[in-house]
């Protein structure tokens, strides 16, 4: 039996609602597999944490996370955080940097019963997560943006050999388990030094994976190729901002951000977090789509299984994804997907599938 300590941070807006359903789903698979045990540790984050603790990311939360195996983070409403308030940091960016969660893994694939413009899409965006253009990740101290005068802003972009090599390694390892194809996306023709170093590092790592083919593309051209023939791509490896943009684009190709999970992965910790925002306009209305957050937790469970050689955790992760597919196949969907199911109802339908599914189901652990 392996006991996993899982931190739970509900976040802002719809965060508490979708995280609640996510925990319920994890508890459901826990009941199906007696050797799988979770210890959920609730930690403050976001606007509620600011109100209670004086910070959107209290130090106690960061310290507690270091003692956990993994975490679940709901979306946060960072666009209303006060930029000049040092206690209103972006929890997502801060945690990625603080805990060295250098790989942001964002899959996009078709689900049954969900309308989309394309079929047979199954790709993964592997995005560098700790440096790049974003100001909260580009400097050790400071915010990475300076104003030499009131009408001018200079934003710094950081690219290092270490970060480029390790994100490339994650991408090639994933591809080696999938369709054995990597697309390296960059803007080397203009950003010759930064993107040049990134491409060179990726090409060097590729030499260790002789069975994986790879090509490199300019970001602008690749965005066009994605909306022309998305089914042809497997694993996409790119820098921070490019990956942020491309992952939302990929989600749009298969039904929207409500289906877009994400996992922030480091060597010692991982954080499940949906790609979408906190949608404060629909918060507390019980209409948010919980799929992306639940699938993020599914990815977390899968990687915990891989790293701990825990086949039960991997099988439980497969059960979650298969259950979601079966619910959607029945035509049960939340409003954003054209259905009428509430957040809670959709979560309960997933749990019902989990409760009735055979653990020996031939489809488990297969796609």
Phi, psi and omega in degrees: 000133176245128179256120181257127174274114184246117175284140180237118179235112192285331178080204186247174173056238180281357183310306181303325182290313184282330176291323178301316179292326179296315179296321178299319180294318178297322177293328179293316179288332176300321180291330181283336182237097184304333181275000180255119184231134177244140171243106184273126182241111184275128183233145182284140177200155175083202186295324178294324177292322178298320181291321184272323189245353180083011180206143176286344175218083182299150178301326181297327178294314180299316181293320179295324180299327181295341179262001182258161177278328183195174181215160175238127181237126174282167179294154180235147186269064188293338184292345176254001176293144179283115186302323186271001177267111183295344179269000179249061180280159173284109183301323182299305181295319181297316181291322179298320180284312185296320183261007178054050177272080197279345181245123174254111186256119185230099179282157172216121179211160178287145174240147179297142177082359180249121181291137174207165182283345185229157175241160175063029175277129178204085182232164177228126173270120177253107190249129174297140198238353191242356179218212181093213187276330187298130192294333181280359180234002187261351177222154176292315174233143182100177186251006173079001177230133179231155179238100178294335171209174188292347182249009186224135175234132174249124180248131183266141176241130182246130174228125179238156178297317182301310182294322181295318182292318185285329176289325176297319180298316177301316181298315181289326176296318178297313181299325180296335178266353184245241184263008173059046178216131179237135173247119179264122186246133189200185172223052186297333182292339178246311179269073192295323183278308183294301178292331176299314177296318180300312180295318180298318180295316179298318180296324179292316178297324181303332181297338180275357184231078187292337182272354182257125175273152178213152175223156175241148186224149169287142186304317183294317178293320183294324177301321177292315181299324181298321181274356175266312184219065184295336182290349182274351186256150184245274180250129179247122180250127183203177181279176192302299185292319178300319180293323178299316181289313183295328181291324175292321177299315180298320178298321179296336181283342186239008175132353175117174184292341177295347179249012190253097178277169176206149175226125175267114191243131172234184180286335186238356184202159176215149185227117178279130183203122178299154181289331188282173181271191189271351176041060183300338181291338178245011181297143177067015178258357178061037179235359182291150178276119182270000189301312185300319180291320179294318177294329176297317177294326175300316178297319177302313181296321179298314181289328173298320178295318179297313185285334181256008182053044184251094182296331180294318178297320179294319179293322178295322177297317178297323179297320179298311183294319179295322179297318178298316179300318183290324177295314179296323180296331177285353181089009179273116185216156173278174188299323182296339179258008178094010180255194181232000183293141175279171177303311182293319180298318181295317177301318180294326178294320177298315181297322178298319177296317179299319183292333184257351183283140177285133178295336179268012180308127183298339183279338180300143180067013177230152175227000000 
